[in-house]
Short mmCIF file of C-alpha atoms and ligand atoms in Angstrom, two decimals:
data_model
loop_
_atom_site.label_atom_id
_atom_site.label_comp_id
_atom_site.label_asym_id
_atom_site.label_seq_id
_atom_site.Cartn_x
_atom_site.Cartn_y
_atom_site.Cartn_z
CA MET A 1 41.50 -142.13 -12.90
CA LYS A 2 43.70 -144.51 -11.20
CA LEU A 3 45.92 -147.08 -12.85
CA CYS A 4 46.98 -150.82 -12.11
CA GLY A 5 48.22 -153.37 -14.38
CA LEU A 6 49.94 -156.31 -15.16
CA ILE A 7 53.86 -156.45 -15.85
CA GLY A 8 54.15 -159.55 -17.82
CA ASP A 9 55.87 -160.93 -20.94
CA PRO A 10 54.99 -159.04 -24.39
CA VAL A 11 53.15 -162.35 -25.56
CA GLU A 12 51.03 -162.23 -22.35
CA HIS A 13 47.60 -163.29 -23.09
CA SER A 14 45.92 -162.51 -19.42
CA LEU A 15 42.46 -162.58 -18.61
CA SER A 16 43.21 -160.16 -15.75
CA PRO A 17 42.55 -156.85 -17.53
CA VAL A 18 38.91 -157.96 -18.24
CA MET A 19 38.24 -159.47 -14.47
CA GLN A 20 39.92 -156.30 -13.08
CA ASN A 21 38.16 -153.82 -15.09
CA ALA A 22 34.68 -155.47 -14.56
CA ALA A 23 35.22 -155.55 -10.75
CA PHE A 24 36.18 -151.58 -10.93
CA GLN A 25 33.30 -150.82 -13.22
CA HIS A 26 30.72 -152.82 -10.90
CA LEU A 27 31.91 -150.89 -7.80
CA GLY A 28 31.99 -147.53 -9.73
CA LEU A 29 35.61 -146.81 -9.20
CA ASP A 30 37.34 -144.31 -11.45
CA ALA A 31 40.39 -146.82 -12.47
CA THR A 32 41.56 -148.96 -15.06
CA TYR A 33 43.82 -152.12 -15.36
CA ALA A 34 46.02 -152.48 -18.17
CA LEU A 35 48.57 -154.67 -20.06
CA TRP A 36 52.04 -153.38 -19.58
CA PRO A 37 54.27 -155.56 -21.72
CA THR A 38 57.91 -155.63 -20.37
CA VAL A 39 61.10 -157.15 -21.31
CA ALA A 40 63.30 -158.34 -18.40
CA PRO A 41 65.85 -155.41 -18.64
CA GLU A 42 62.96 -152.96 -18.00
CA VAL A 43 61.55 -154.59 -15.24
CA SER A 44 63.26 -152.57 -12.52
CA GLU A 45 62.19 -149.07 -14.08
CA ARG A 46 58.66 -150.49 -14.63
CA ILE A 47 58.29 -151.21 -11.26
CA ALA A 48 59.69 -147.79 -10.19
CA SER A 49 57.18 -146.17 -12.18
CA LEU A 50 54.69 -147.88 -9.66
CA ARG A 51 55.34 -145.17 -7.03
CA SER A 52 53.39 -142.55 -8.76
CA SER A 53 50.40 -141.11 -6.89
CA ASN A 54 47.86 -142.08 -9.59
CA VAL A 55 48.86 -146.03 -9.62
CA LEU A 56 47.46 -148.46 -7.25
CA GLY A 57 49.89 -151.11 -8.13
CA ALA A 58 50.28 -154.04 -10.15
CA ASN A 59 50.30 -157.94 -10.83
CA VAL A 60 53.41 -159.56 -12.33
CA THR A 61 53.49 -162.71 -13.98
CA VAL A 62 55.63 -165.11 -15.54
CA PRO A 63 58.67 -164.67 -16.07
CA HIS A 64 59.29 -161.51 -14.03
CA LYS A 65 57.87 -162.80 -10.72
CA GLN A 66 61.27 -163.79 -8.97
CA LEU A 67 62.86 -160.26 -10.37
CA ALA A 68 60.10 -158.25 -8.90
CA MET A 69 60.96 -159.15 -4.96
CA PRO A 70 64.26 -157.13 -4.70
CA GLU A 71 62.58 -154.21 -6.29
CA CYS A 72 59.96 -153.68 -3.60
CA ASP A 73 60.27 -152.07 -0.09
CA ASP A 74 58.69 -154.83 1.59
CA VAL A 75 57.90 -158.17 0.85
CA SER A 76 55.56 -160.36 2.53
CA ASP A 77 56.42 -163.64 4.26
CA THR A 78 53.91 -165.51 1.73
CA ALA A 79 55.59 -164.12 -1.27
CA ARG A 80 59.14 -164.88 0.40
CA LEU A 81 58.11 -168.71 0.93
CA ILE A 82 56.62 -168.81 -2.64
CA GLY A 83 59.79 -167.00 -3.97
CA ALA A 84 57.79 -164.97 -6.19
CA VAL A 85 55.97 -161.41 -5.77
CA ASN A 86 53.00 -161.68 -8.14
CA THR A 87 51.13 -158.38 -6.46
CA ILE A 88 52.38 -155.03 -5.92
CA ILE A 89 50.98 -152.52 -3.95
CA ASN A 90 51.75 -148.77 -3.81
CA GLU A 91 51.36 -147.41 -0.40
CA SER A 92 52.14 -143.66 -0.65
CA GLY A 93 55.25 -144.22 -2.65
CA ARG A 94 56.50 -147.43 -0.87
CA LEU A 95 55.88 -150.56 -2.69
CA ARG A 96 54.79 -153.65 -0.99
CA GLY A 97 55.31 -157.26 -2.77
CA ASP A 98 53.14 -159.95 -2.05
CA ASN A 99 52.03 -163.32 -3.48
CA THR A 100 48.11 -163.80 -3.82
CA ASP A 101 48.30 -167.27 -5.45
CA ALA A 102 48.50 -169.45 -2.45
CA TYR A 103 45.52 -167.57 -0.97
CA GLY A 104 43.59 -168.00 -4.56
CA PHE A 105 44.35 -171.73 -4.37
CA MET A 106 43.11 -171.82 -0.37
CA ALA A 107 40.00 -169.90 -1.27
CA SER A 108 38.75 -171.95 -4.17
CA VAL A 109 39.60 -175.29 -2.21
CA LYS A 110 37.44 -173.53 0.71
CA ALA A 111 34.75 -172.50 -1.82
CA ALA A 112 34.61 -176.31 -2.90
CA GLY A 113 33.76 -177.48 0.61
CA LEU A 114 37.04 -178.72 2.00
CA ARG A 115 37.54 -176.75 4.89
CA ASP A 116 40.00 -178.35 7.39
CA GLY A 117 43.09 -180.33 6.12
CA ARG A 118 44.39 -181.37 9.70
CA GLN A 119 43.83 -185.05 9.10
CA ALA A 120 44.26 -185.22 5.51
CA THR A 121 46.97 -186.02 2.69
CA ALA A 122 46.90 -183.91 -0.35
CA LEU A 123 48.79 -185.00 -3.45
CA VAL A 124 50.38 -182.26 -5.94
CA LEU A 125 51.67 -183.54 -9.17
CA GLY A 126 54.22 -181.02 -10.51
CA ALA A 127 57.16 -179.40 -8.56
CA GLY A 128 57.47 -176.00 -10.61
CA GLY A 129 56.52 -172.39 -9.88
CA ALA A 130 52.68 -173.24 -9.58
CA ALA A 131 53.39 -176.34 -7.14
CA ARG A 132 55.20 -173.62 -4.87
CA ALA A 133 52.25 -171.71 -4.24
CA VAL A 134 50.12 -174.67 -4.02
CA ILE A 135 52.49 -176.12 -1.35
CA VAL A 136 52.13 -173.07 0.60
CA GLY A 137 48.53 -172.75 0.53
CA LEU A 138 48.10 -176.38 1.57
CA GLN A 139 50.42 -175.76 4.45
CA GLN A 140 48.59 -172.79 5.53
CA LEU A 141 45.25 -174.85 5.35
CA GLU A 142 46.97 -177.36 7.58
CA PHE A 143 47.27 -180.65 5.73
CA ARG A 144 48.85 -183.26 7.70
CA ARG A 145 50.75 -184.72 4.75
CA ILE A 146 51.81 -183.19 1.37
CA LEU A 147 52.98 -185.67 -1.14
CA LEU A 148 54.65 -184.35 -4.52
CA VAL A 149 55.45 -186.23 -7.40
CA ASN A 150 57.25 -185.04 -10.55
CA ARG A 151 58.55 -186.25 -13.74
CA THR A 152 61.93 -185.17 -12.75
CA ALA A 153 62.17 -186.84 -9.35
CA GLY A 154 64.91 -184.83 -7.96
CA LYS A 155 63.00 -181.44 -8.25
CA ALA A 156 60.42 -183.03 -6.06
CA ARG A 157 62.78 -183.62 -3.43
CA GLU A 158 64.47 -180.24 -3.47
CA LEU A 159 61.11 -178.42 -3.10
CA ALA A 160 60.07 -181.00 -0.28
CA ASP A 161 63.49 -180.39 1.53
CA GLU A 162 63.07 -176.56 1.04
CA LEU A 163 59.56 -176.09 1.94
CA GLY A 164 58.81 -178.87 4.05
CA GLY A 165 59.03 -179.19 7.64
CA GLY A 166 58.62 -182.99 7.39
CA ASP A 167 54.91 -182.57 6.22
CA VAL A 168 56.08 -182.45 2.45
CA LEU A 169 57.33 -185.88 1.21
CA ALA A 170 58.16 -186.60 -2.45
CA VAL A 171 57.06 -189.67 -3.49
CA ASP A 172 58.11 -191.81 -6.95
CA TRP A 173 55.99 -191.67 -9.80
CA GLU A 174 56.14 -195.48 -9.56
CA SER A 175 54.13 -195.52 -6.14
CA LEU A 176 51.28 -193.09 -7.32
CA ASP A 177 49.13 -195.93 -7.20
CA ASP A 178 49.55 -196.48 -3.51
CA SER A 179 49.23 -192.57 -2.87
CA LEU A 180 46.03 -191.74 -5.04
CA PRO A 181 43.59 -193.75 -2.72
CA GLU A 182 44.84 -192.05 0.62
CA SER A 183 44.84 -188.58 -0.96
CA THR A 184 41.61 -186.07 -0.20
CA LEU A 185 43.02 -183.45 -2.48
CA ILE A 186 44.76 -184.04 -5.70
CA VAL A 187 46.46 -181.44 -7.57
CA ASN A 188 47.51 -180.84 -11.10
CA ALA A 189 50.24 -178.38 -11.03
CA THR A 190 52.22 -179.76 -14.00
CA SER A 191 51.56 -177.95 -17.53
CA LEU A 192 49.82 -181.37 -18.68
CA GLY A 193 46.09 -180.35 -19.40
CA TRP A 194 46.38 -177.37 -21.91
CA HIS A 195 45.46 -179.93 -24.91
CA ASP A 196 42.93 -182.88 -25.30
CA GLY A 197 44.38 -186.23 -24.66
CA GLU A 198 46.94 -184.86 -22.36
CA MET A 199 46.78 -186.26 -18.58
CA PRO A 200 49.28 -186.25 -15.78
CA ILE A 201 47.45 -189.42 -14.60
CA SER A 202 45.72 -192.19 -16.61
CA PRO A 203 42.15 -192.82 -16.77
CA GLU A 204 42.64 -196.11 -14.75
CA GLN A 205 44.24 -194.02 -11.74
CA VAL A 206 41.49 -191.65 -11.95
CA LEU A 207 39.62 -194.70 -10.53
CA LEU A 208 42.12 -195.24 -7.59
CA VAL A 209 41.08 -191.76 -6.59
CA SER A 210 39.07 -191.72 -3.10
CA ARG A 211 35.16 -190.93 -3.67
CA ASP A 212 35.41 -188.24 -1.14
CA ALA A 213 38.39 -186.36 -2.73
CA LEU A 214 38.58 -183.21 -4.57
CA VAL A 215 40.35 -182.93 -7.89
CA PHE A 216 41.79 -179.42 -8.39
CA ASP A 217 43.44 -178.56 -11.83
CA LEU A 218 45.48 -175.32 -12.20
CA THR A 219 44.81 -175.20 -15.82
CA TYR A 220 42.29 -172.66 -16.98
CA ARG A 221 40.09 -175.02 -18.82
CA GLU A 222 37.75 -178.33 -18.36
CA THR A 223 40.77 -180.59 -18.80
CA ASP A 224 40.56 -184.51 -19.47
CA LEU A 225 41.57 -184.99 -15.91
CA LEU A 226 38.67 -183.23 -14.49
CA ARG A 227 36.38 -184.61 -17.14
CA GLU A 228 37.25 -188.40 -16.18
CA ALA A 229 36.96 -186.99 -12.34
CA LYS A 230 33.36 -185.62 -12.68
CA SER A 231 32.33 -188.81 -14.80
CA ARG A 232 33.42 -190.82 -11.48
CA GLY A 233 31.20 -188.25 -9.24
CA LEU A 234 34.30 -186.80 -7.68
CA SER A 235 34.37 -183.02 -6.82
CA THR A 236 36.51 -180.85 -9.09
CA VAL A 237 38.05 -177.51 -9.22
CA ASP A 238 39.48 -175.65 -12.22
CA GLY A 239 42.36 -173.07 -12.58
CA LEU A 240 39.99 -170.15 -13.46
CA GLU A 241 38.60 -170.36 -10.24
CA MET A 242 42.08 -169.92 -8.81
CA LEU A 243 42.85 -167.13 -11.44
CA VAL A 244 39.79 -165.12 -10.12
CA ARG A 245 40.49 -165.68 -6.37
CA GLN A 246 44.20 -164.67 -6.59
CA GLY A 247 42.55 -161.66 -8.84
CA ALA A 248 40.13 -160.73 -6.24
CA ARG A 249 42.59 -160.76 -3.39
CA SER A 250 44.98 -158.43 -5.42
CA PHE A 251 42.15 -156.24 -6.00
CA SER A 252 41.10 -155.77 -2.20
CA MET A 253 44.67 -155.02 -1.80
CA TRP A 254 44.76 -152.23 -4.10
CA THR A 255 41.53 -150.80 -3.27
CA GLY A 256 40.76 -151.88 0.30
CA LYS A 257 37.45 -153.00 -0.89
CA GLU A 258 35.92 -156.49 -0.76
CA ALA A 259 36.05 -157.71 -4.30
CA PRO A 260 32.65 -158.76 -6.43
CA VAL A 261 34.18 -162.26 -6.94
CA ASP A 262 31.16 -163.21 -9.10
CA VAL A 263 31.13 -160.42 -11.35
CA MET A 264 35.00 -161.17 -11.82
CA ARG A 265 34.27 -164.80 -12.30
CA ARG A 266 31.45 -164.09 -15.19
CA ALA A 267 33.78 -161.68 -16.74
CA VAL A 268 36.68 -164.12 -17.33
CA GLN A 269 34.14 -166.79 -18.58
CA ALA A 270 32.83 -164.58 -20.98
CA GLU A 271 36.16 -163.51 -22.18
CA GLN A 272 37.08 -167.38 -22.71
CA ALA A 273 34.02 -168.10 -24.50
CA ARG A 274 34.56 -165.10 -26.78
CA ARG A 275 38.29 -166.44 -27.65
CA ALA A 276 37.12 -169.88 -27.88
CA GLY A 277 34.52 -168.33 -30.62
CA SER A 278 37.07 -166.57 -32.45
CA ARG A 279 39.64 -169.10 -32.95
P1 ATR B 1 54.52 -173.47 -13.46
O1 ATR B 1 55.36 -172.33 -13.58
O2 ATR B 1 53.28 -173.63 -14.68
O3 ATR B 1 54.48 -174.39 -12.39
P2 ATR B 1 56.99 -174.83 -14.49
O4 ATR B 1 57.87 -174.05 -13.23
O5 ATR B 1 57.74 -175.01 -16.02
O6 ATR B 1 55.72 -174.02 -14.89
O7 ATR B 1 56.41 -176.33 -14.37
C1 ATR B 1 55.87 -177.03 -14.92
C2 ATR B 1 55.68 -178.56 -14.30
O8 ATR B 1 54.98 -179.47 -14.96
C3 ATR B 1 56.90 -179.42 -13.81
O9 ATR B 1 56.51 -179.96 -12.68
C4 ATR B 1 57.40 -180.34 -15.22
O10 ATR B 1 57.97 -181.41 -14.84
P3 ATR B 1 59.45 -181.36 -14.54
O11 ATR B 1 59.66 -181.01 -13.42
O12 ATR B 1 59.85 -182.93 -14.97
O13 ATR B 1 59.98 -180.58 -16.02
C5 ATR B 1 55.76 -180.50 -15.27
N1 ATR B 1 55.63 -181.04 -16.68
C6 ATR B 1 55.85 -180.47 -17.66
N2 ATR B 1 55.55 -181.04 -18.91
C7 ATR B 1 55.35 -182.36 -18.55
C8 ATR B 1 55.21 -183.76 -19.24
N3 ATR B 1 54.96 -183.78 -20.32
N4 ATR B 1 55.07 -184.80 -18.15
C9 ATR B 1 54.82 -184.84 -16.93
N5 ATR B 1 55.17 -183.53 -16.23
C10 ATR B 1 55.47 -182.52 -16.92
#
């Protein structure tokens, strides 16, 4: 039996085990995915244990994504750009660190029908860890302009300076009304959306969004933002799709096989429904 798992905070309620185990089962692979709750001082030792021949690799999640980078033998360019490793692959005792979040974001955007960003402007709400992966994804999708807006304006400016080559521009929250109509992709990468009544932009501002825009919310639920956007007939994507797509990419890296994306999506949806029912 091969092993992989998630190195995360001990209070982690990750959907990844359900999703990855469904994929192993579907393909008849003799492997299992476990939760490996880890406190920060033990991250190094935990990652070293991944070199064992029965381990395929691991996911690393908040708050350990940054700590994982120096523990790997090689780190991909994408992971370096994002500044975080979320997937480690054990290649015969050598550990390769990668990040599948930007890929998960891009695959979700493409699946929603948006293929080419070359002529387009994207607007990112938020400037934290999730926003970093989104910006790298948008750059790989070749968006012409990426507008960043954040509650703490200085953080948006810093991120734009760090990641942008002129294509990333920090804008003020006050000028959002001008940025909304010109954006063909709007991404909520703030933590606003987990509770009903929380919206990063107002319902009135949703009315300013272009008719052919895609509204993407990184939250793993149908948020008020997505509900408002849908009621206006806009295309939407939620964070669950990105979770599934980043997990599918990790799965392929560990197994060398194409991931059963539909099986993985159904597994997380069923688990989410189960958890909602038991609340
Ligand atoms: P993550 O890893 O999910 O990106 P994070 O790095 O803590 O989490 O980033 C959270 C983002 O949500 C930040 O952009 C944060 O804005 P600040 O940089 O100003 O803190 C944003 N955010 C959190 N609460 C918010 C709120 N009540 N209103 C607006 N933005 C909020």
